[in-house]
Backbone as a printed PyTorch tensor [residue, N CA C, xyz], in Angstrom:
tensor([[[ -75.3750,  -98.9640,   20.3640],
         [ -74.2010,  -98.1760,   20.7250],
         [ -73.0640,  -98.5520,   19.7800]],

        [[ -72.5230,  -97.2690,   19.3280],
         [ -71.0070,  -97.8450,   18.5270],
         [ -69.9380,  -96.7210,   19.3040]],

        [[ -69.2250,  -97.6800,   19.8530],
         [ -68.0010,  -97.7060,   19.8030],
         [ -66.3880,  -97.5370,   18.7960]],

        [[ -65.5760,  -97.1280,   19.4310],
         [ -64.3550,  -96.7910,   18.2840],
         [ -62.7710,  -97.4400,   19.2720]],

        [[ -62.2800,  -98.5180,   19.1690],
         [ -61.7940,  -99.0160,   20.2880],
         [ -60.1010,  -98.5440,   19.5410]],

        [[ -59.4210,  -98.0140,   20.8770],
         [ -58.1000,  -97.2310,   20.3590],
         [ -56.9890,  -98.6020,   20.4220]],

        [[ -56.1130,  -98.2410,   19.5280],
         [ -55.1510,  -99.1390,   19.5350],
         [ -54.8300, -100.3360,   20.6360]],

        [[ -54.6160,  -99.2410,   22.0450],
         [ -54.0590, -100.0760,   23.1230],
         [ -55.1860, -101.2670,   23.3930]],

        [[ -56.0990, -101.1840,   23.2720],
         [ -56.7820, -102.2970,   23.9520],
         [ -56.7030, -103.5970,   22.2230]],

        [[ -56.5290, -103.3830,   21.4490],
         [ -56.0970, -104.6050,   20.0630],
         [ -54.6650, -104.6840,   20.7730]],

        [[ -53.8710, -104.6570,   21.2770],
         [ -52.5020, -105.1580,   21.4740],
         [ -53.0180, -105.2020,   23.0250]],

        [[ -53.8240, -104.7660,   23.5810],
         [ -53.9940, -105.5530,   25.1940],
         [ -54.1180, -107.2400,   24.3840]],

        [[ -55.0510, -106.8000,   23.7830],
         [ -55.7460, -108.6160,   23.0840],
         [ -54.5540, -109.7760,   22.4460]],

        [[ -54.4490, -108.5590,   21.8610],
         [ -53.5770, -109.6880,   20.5240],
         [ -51.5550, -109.9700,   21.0060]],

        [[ -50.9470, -109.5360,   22.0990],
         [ -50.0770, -109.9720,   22.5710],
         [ -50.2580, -110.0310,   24.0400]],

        [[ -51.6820, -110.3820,   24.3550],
         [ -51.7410, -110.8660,   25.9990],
         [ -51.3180, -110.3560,   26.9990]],

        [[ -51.9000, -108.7830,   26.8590],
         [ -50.3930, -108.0490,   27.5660],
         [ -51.1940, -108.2320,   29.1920]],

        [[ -51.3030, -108.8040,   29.9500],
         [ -51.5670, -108.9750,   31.2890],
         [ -51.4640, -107.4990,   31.9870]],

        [[ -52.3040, -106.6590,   33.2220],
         [ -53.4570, -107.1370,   33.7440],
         [ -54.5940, -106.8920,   32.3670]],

        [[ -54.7700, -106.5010,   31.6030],
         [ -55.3310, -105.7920,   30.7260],
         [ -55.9480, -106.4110,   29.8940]],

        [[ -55.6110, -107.7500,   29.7090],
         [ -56.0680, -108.7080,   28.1140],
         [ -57.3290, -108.6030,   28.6120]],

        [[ -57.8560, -109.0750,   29.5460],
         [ -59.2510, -110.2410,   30.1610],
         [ -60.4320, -108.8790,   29.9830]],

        [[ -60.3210, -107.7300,   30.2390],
         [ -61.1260, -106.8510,   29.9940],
         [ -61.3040, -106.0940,   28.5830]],

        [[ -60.0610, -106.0980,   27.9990],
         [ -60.4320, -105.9520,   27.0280],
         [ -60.7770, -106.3940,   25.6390]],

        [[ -60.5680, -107.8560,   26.1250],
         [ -61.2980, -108.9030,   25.2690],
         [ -62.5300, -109.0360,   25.1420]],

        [[ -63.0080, -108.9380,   26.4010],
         [ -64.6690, -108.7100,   26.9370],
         [ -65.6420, -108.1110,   26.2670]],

        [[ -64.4400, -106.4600,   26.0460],
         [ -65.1850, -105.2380,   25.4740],
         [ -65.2580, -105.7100,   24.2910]],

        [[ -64.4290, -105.6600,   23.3550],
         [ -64.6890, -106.5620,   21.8780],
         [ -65.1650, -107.8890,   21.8410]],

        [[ -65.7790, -108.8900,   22.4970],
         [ -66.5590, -109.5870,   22.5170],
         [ -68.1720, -109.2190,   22.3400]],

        [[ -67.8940, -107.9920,   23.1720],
         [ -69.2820, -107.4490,   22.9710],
         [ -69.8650, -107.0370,   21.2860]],

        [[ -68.9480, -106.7740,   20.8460],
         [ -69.0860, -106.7270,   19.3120],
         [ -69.2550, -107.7500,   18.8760]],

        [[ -68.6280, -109.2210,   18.9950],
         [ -68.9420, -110.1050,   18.1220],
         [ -70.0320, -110.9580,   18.6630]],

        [[ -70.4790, -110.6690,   19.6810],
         [ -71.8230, -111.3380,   19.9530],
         [ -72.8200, -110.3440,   19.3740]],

        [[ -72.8570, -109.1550,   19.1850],
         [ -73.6050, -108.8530,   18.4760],
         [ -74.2110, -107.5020,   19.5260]],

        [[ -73.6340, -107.4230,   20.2730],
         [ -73.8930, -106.0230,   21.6980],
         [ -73.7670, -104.8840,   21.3360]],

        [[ -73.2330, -104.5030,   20.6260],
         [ -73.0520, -103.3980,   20.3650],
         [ -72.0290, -102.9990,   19.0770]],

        [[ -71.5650, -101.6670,   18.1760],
         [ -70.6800, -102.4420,   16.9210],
         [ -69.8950, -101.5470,   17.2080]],

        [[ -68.6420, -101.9150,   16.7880],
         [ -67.4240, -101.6200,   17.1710],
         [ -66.4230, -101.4180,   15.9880]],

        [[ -65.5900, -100.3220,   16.3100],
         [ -64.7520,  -99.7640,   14.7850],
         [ -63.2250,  -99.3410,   15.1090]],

        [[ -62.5850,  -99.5190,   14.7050],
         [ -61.1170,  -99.4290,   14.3760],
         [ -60.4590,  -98.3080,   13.5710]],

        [[ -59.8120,  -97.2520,   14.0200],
         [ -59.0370,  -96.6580,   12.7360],
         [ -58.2020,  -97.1730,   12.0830]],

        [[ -58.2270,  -96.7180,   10.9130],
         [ -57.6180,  -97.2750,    9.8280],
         [ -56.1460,  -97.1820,    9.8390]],

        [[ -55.8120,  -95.8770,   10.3470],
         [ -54.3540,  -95.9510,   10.3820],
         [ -53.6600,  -96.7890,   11.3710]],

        [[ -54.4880,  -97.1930,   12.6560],
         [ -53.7010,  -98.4460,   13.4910],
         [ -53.6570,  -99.5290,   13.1350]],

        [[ -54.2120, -100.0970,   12.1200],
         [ -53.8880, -100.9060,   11.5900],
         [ -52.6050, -101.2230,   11.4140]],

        [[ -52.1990, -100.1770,   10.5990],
         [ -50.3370, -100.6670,   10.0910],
         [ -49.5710, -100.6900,   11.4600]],

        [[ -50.1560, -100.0880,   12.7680],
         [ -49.8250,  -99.5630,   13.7100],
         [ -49.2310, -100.9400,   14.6120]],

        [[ -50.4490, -101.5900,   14.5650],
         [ -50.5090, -102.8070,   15.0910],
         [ -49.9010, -104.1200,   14.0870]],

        [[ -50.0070, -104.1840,   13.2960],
         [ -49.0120, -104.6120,   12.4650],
         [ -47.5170, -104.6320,   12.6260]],

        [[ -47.0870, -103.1500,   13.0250],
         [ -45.8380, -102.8400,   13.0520],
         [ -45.1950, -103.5530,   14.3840]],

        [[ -45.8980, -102.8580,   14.9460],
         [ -45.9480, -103.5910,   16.6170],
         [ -45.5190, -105.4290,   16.6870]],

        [[ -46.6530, -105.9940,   16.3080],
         [ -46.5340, -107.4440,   15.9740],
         [ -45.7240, -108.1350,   15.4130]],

        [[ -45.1370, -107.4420,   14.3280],
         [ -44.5230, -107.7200,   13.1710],
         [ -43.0600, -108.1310,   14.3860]],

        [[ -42.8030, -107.1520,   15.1860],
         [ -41.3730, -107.0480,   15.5910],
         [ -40.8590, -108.1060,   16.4910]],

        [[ -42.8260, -108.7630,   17.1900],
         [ -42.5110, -109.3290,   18.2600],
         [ -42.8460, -110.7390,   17.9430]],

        [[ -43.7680, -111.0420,   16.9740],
         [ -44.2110, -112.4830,   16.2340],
         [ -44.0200, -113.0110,   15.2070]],

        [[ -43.2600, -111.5880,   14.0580],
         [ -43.2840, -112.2530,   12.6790],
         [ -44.5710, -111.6520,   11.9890]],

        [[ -43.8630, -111.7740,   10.6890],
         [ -44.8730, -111.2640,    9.3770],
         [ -46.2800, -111.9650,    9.3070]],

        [[ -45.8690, -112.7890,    8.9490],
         [ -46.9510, -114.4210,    8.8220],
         [ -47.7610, -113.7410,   10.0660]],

        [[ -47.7810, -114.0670,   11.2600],
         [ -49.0060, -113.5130,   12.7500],
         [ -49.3080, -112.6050,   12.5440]],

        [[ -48.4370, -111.5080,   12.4810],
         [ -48.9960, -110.0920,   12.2790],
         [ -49.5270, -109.6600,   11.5140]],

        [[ -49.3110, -110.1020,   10.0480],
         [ -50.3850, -110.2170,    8.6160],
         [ -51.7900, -110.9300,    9.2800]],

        [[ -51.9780, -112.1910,   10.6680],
         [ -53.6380, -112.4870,   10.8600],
         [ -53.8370, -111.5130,   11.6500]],

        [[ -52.9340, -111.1610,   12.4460],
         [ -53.6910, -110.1960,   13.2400],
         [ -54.2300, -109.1860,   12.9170]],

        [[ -53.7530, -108.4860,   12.2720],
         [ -54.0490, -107.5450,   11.1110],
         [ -55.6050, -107.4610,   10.2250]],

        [[ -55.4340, -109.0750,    9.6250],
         [ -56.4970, -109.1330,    9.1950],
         [ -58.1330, -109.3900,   10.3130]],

        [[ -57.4290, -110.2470,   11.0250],
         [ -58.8410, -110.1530,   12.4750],
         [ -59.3800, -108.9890,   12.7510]],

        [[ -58.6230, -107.9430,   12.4360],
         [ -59.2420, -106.6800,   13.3010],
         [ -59.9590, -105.9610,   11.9390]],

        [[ -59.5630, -106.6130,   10.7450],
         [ -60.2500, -105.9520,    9.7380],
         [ -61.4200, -106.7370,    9.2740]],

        [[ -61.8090, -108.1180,    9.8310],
         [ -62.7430, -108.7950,   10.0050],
         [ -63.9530, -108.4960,   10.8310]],

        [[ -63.0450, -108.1900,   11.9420],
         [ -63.9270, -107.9720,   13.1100],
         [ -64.7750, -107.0610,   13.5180]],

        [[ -63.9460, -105.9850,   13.3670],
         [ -64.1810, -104.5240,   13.2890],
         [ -64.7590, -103.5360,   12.2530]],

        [[ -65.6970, -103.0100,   12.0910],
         [ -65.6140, -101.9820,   11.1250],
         [ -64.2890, -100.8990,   11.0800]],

        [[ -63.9220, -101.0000,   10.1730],
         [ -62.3880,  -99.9350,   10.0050],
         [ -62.9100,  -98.6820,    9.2920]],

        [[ -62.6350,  -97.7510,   10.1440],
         [ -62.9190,  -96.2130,   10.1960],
         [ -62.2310,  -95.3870,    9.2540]],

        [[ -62.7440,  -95.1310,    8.4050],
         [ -61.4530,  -94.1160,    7.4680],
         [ -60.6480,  -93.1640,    8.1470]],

        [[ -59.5460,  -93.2330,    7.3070],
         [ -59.2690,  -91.9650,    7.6910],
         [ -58.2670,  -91.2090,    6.6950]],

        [[ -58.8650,  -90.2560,    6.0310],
         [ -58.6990,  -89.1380,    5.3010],
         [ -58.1620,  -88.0920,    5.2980]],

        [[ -58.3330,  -87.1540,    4.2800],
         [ -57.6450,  -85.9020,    4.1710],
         [ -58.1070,  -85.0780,    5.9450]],

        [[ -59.7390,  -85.2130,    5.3570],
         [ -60.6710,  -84.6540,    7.0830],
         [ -60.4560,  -85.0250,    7.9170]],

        [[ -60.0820,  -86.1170,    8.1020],
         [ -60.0250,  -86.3640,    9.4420],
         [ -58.7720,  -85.8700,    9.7110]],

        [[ -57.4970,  -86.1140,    8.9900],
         [ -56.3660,  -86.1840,    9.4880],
         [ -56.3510,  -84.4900,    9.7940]],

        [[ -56.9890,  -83.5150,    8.5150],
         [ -57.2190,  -82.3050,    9.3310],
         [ -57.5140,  -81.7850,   10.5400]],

        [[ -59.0170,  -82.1980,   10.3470],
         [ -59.6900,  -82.2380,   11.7850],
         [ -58.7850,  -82.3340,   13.0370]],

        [[ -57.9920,  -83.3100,   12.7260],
         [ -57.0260,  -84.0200,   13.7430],
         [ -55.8280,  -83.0880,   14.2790]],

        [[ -55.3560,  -82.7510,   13.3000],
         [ -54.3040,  -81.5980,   13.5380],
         [ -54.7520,  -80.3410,   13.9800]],

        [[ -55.8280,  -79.8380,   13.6750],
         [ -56.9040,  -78.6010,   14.2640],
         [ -57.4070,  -78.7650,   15.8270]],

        [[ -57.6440,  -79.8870,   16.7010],
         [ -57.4700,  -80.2570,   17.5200],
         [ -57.0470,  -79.4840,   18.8490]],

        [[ -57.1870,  -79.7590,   19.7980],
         [ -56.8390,  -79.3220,   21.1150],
         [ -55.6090,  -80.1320,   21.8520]],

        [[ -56.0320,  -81.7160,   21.5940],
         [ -55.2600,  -82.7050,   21.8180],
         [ -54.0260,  -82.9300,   21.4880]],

        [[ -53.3610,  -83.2590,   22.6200],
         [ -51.7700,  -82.9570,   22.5880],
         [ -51.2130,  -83.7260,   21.7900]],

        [[ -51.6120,  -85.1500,   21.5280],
         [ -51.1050,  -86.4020,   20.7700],
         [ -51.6590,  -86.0160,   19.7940]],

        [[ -50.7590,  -86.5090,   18.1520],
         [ -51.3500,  -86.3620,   17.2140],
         [ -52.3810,  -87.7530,   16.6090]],

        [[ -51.7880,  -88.8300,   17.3900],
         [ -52.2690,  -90.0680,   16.6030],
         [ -53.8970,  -89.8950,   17.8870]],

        [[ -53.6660,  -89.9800,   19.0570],
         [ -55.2560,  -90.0020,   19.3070],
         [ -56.0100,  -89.0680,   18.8920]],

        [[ -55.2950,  -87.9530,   18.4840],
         [ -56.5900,  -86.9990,   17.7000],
         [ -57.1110,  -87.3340,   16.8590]],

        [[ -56.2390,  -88.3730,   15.8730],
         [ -56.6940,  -89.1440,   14.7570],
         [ -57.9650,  -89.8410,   15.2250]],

        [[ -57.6370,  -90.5330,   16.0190],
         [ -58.6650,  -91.8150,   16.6310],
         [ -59.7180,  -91.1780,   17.2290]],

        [[ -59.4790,  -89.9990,   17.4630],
         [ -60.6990,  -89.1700,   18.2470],
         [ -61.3540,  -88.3790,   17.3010]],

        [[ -60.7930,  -88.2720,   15.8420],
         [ -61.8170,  -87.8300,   14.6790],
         [ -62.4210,  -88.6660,   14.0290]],

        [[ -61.2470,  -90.0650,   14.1800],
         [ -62.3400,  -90.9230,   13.0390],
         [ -63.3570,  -91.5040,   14.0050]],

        [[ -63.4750,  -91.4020,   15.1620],
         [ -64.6220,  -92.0310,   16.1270],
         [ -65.6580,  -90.6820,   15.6010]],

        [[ -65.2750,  -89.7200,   15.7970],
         [ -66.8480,  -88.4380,   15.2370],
         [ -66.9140,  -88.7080,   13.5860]],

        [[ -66.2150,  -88.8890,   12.9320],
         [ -66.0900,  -88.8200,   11.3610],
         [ -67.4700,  -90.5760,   11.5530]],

        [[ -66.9030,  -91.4610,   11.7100],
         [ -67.6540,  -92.6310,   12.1380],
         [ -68.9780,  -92.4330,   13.0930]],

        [[ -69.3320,  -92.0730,   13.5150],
         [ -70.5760,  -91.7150,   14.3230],
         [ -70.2370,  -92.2630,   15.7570]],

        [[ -69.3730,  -92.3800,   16.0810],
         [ -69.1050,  -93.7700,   17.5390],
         [ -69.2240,  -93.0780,   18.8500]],

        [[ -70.2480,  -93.3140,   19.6480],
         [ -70.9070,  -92.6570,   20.8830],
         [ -69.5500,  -92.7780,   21.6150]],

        [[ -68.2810,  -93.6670,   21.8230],
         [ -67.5570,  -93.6090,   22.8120],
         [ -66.3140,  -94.0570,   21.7960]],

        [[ -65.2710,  -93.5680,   22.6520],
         [ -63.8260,  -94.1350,   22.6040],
         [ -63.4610,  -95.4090,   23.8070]],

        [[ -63.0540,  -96.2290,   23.6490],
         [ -63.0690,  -97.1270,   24.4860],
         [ -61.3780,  -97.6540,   24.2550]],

        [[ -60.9130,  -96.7430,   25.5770],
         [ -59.3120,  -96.9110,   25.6390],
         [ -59.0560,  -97.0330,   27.0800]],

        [[ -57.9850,  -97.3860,   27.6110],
         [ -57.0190,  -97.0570,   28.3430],
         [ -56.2770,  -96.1200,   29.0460]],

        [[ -56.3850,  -95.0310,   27.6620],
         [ -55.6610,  -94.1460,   28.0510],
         [ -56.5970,  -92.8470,   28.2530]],

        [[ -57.4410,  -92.9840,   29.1600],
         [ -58.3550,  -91.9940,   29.1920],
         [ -57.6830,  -90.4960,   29.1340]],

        [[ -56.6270,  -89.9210,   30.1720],
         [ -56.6710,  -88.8100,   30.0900],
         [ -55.9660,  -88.1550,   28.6690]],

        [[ -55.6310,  -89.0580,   28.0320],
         [ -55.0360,  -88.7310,   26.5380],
         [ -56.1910,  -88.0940,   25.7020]],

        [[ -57.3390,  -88.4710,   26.1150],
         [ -58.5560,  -88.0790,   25.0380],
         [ -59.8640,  -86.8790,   25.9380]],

        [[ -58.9410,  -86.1480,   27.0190],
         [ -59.7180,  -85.5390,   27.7010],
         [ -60.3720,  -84.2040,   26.9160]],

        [[ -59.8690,  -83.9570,   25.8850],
         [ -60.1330,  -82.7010,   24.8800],
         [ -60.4760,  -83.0020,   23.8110]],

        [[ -60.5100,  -84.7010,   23.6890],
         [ -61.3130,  -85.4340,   22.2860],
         [ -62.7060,  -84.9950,   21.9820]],

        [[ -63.0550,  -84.9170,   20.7180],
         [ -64.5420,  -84.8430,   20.3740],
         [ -65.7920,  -85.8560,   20.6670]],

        [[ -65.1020,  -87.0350,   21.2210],
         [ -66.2590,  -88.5150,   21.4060],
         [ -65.7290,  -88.7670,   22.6330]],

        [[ -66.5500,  -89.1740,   23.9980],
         [ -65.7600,  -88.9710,   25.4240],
         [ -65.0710,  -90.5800,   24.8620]],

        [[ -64.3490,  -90.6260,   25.6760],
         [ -63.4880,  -91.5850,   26.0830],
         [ -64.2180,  -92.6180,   26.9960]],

        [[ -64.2040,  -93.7990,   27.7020],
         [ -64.2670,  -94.8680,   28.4220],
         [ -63.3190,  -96.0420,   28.4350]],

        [[ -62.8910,  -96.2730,   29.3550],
         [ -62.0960,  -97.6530,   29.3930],
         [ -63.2020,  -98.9360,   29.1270]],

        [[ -62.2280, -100.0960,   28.7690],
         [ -62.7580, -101.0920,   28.9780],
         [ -64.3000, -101.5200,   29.7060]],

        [[ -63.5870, -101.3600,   31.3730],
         [ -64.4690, -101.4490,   32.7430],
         [ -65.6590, -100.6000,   32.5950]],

        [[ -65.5080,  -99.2080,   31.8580],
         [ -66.6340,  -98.6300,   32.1200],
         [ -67.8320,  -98.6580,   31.0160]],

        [[ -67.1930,  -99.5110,   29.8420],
         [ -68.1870,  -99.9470,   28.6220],
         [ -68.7990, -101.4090,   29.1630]],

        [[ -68.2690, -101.9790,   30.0690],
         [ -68.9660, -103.4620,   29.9480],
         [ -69.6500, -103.1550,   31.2210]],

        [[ -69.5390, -102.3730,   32.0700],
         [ -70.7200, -101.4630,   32.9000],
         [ -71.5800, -101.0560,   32.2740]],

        [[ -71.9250, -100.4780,   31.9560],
         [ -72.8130,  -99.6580,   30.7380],
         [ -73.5700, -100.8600,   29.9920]],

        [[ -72.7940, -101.6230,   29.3650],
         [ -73.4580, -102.9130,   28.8650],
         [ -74.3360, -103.8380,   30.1360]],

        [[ -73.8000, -104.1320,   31.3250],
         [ -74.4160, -105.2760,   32.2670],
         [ -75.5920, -104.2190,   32.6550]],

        [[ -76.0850, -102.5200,   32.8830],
         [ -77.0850, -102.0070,   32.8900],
         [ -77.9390, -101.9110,   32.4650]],

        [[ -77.6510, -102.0490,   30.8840],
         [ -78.8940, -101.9550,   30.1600],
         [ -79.8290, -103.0670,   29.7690]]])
């Protein structure tokens, strides 16, 4: 199974945002044990960066940054996708992004938070809870 994990759950992780860290650490654990592989768009990157940057400093937010580009396969994202993205149904422009480069990437699920944001996405959506379900089944 590959997965495409949206912004919110890398800043559930990476600034501890309580109730939220403990599950979605889980879910990306599952990637680095080797469960399943897991991918990142490219444009949250700077996203999360930016984010970090404001609340930890350059120096943290430059590792954090790099962890997720370690960790993660990072998903392009292009002229197509960003098309794709804007062609869309989806009201947000940045999860349409994340919801093309998860089909542009092959990734059976989106694994966010914000489920009803991606109800018109091309790759269904799942939270956290309902990927590490899916995982304790099989």
């Amino acid at each position: 199974m590959k997965v495409m994990f949206d912004t919110n759950i890398a800043l559930d992780i990476l600034q501890q945002r309580d109730p939220h860290q403990q599950r979605s650490a889980e879910a990306v654990s599952a990637v680095i044990q080797g469960e399943i592989q897991g991918c990142f768009p490219a444009h949250a990157v700077t996203t999360v960066y930016y984010v970090l940057r404001r609340v930890v400093g350059q120096a943290e937010a430059r590792r954090a940054a790099g962890w997720l580009v370690n960790t993660l396969e990072i998903a392009p994202c292009d002229g197509g996708v960003l098309t794709a993205a804007i062609a869309t149904p989806m009201g947000d422009l940045e999860d349409a992004v994340v919801a093309c480069s998860a089909r542009e990437a092959d990734c059976d699920y989106i694994v966010t938070r914000n489920k009803p944001d991606f109800s018109k996405s091309p790759v269904p959506a799942i939270s956290p809870e309902e990927l590490l379900g899916i995982l304790a089944a099989s």
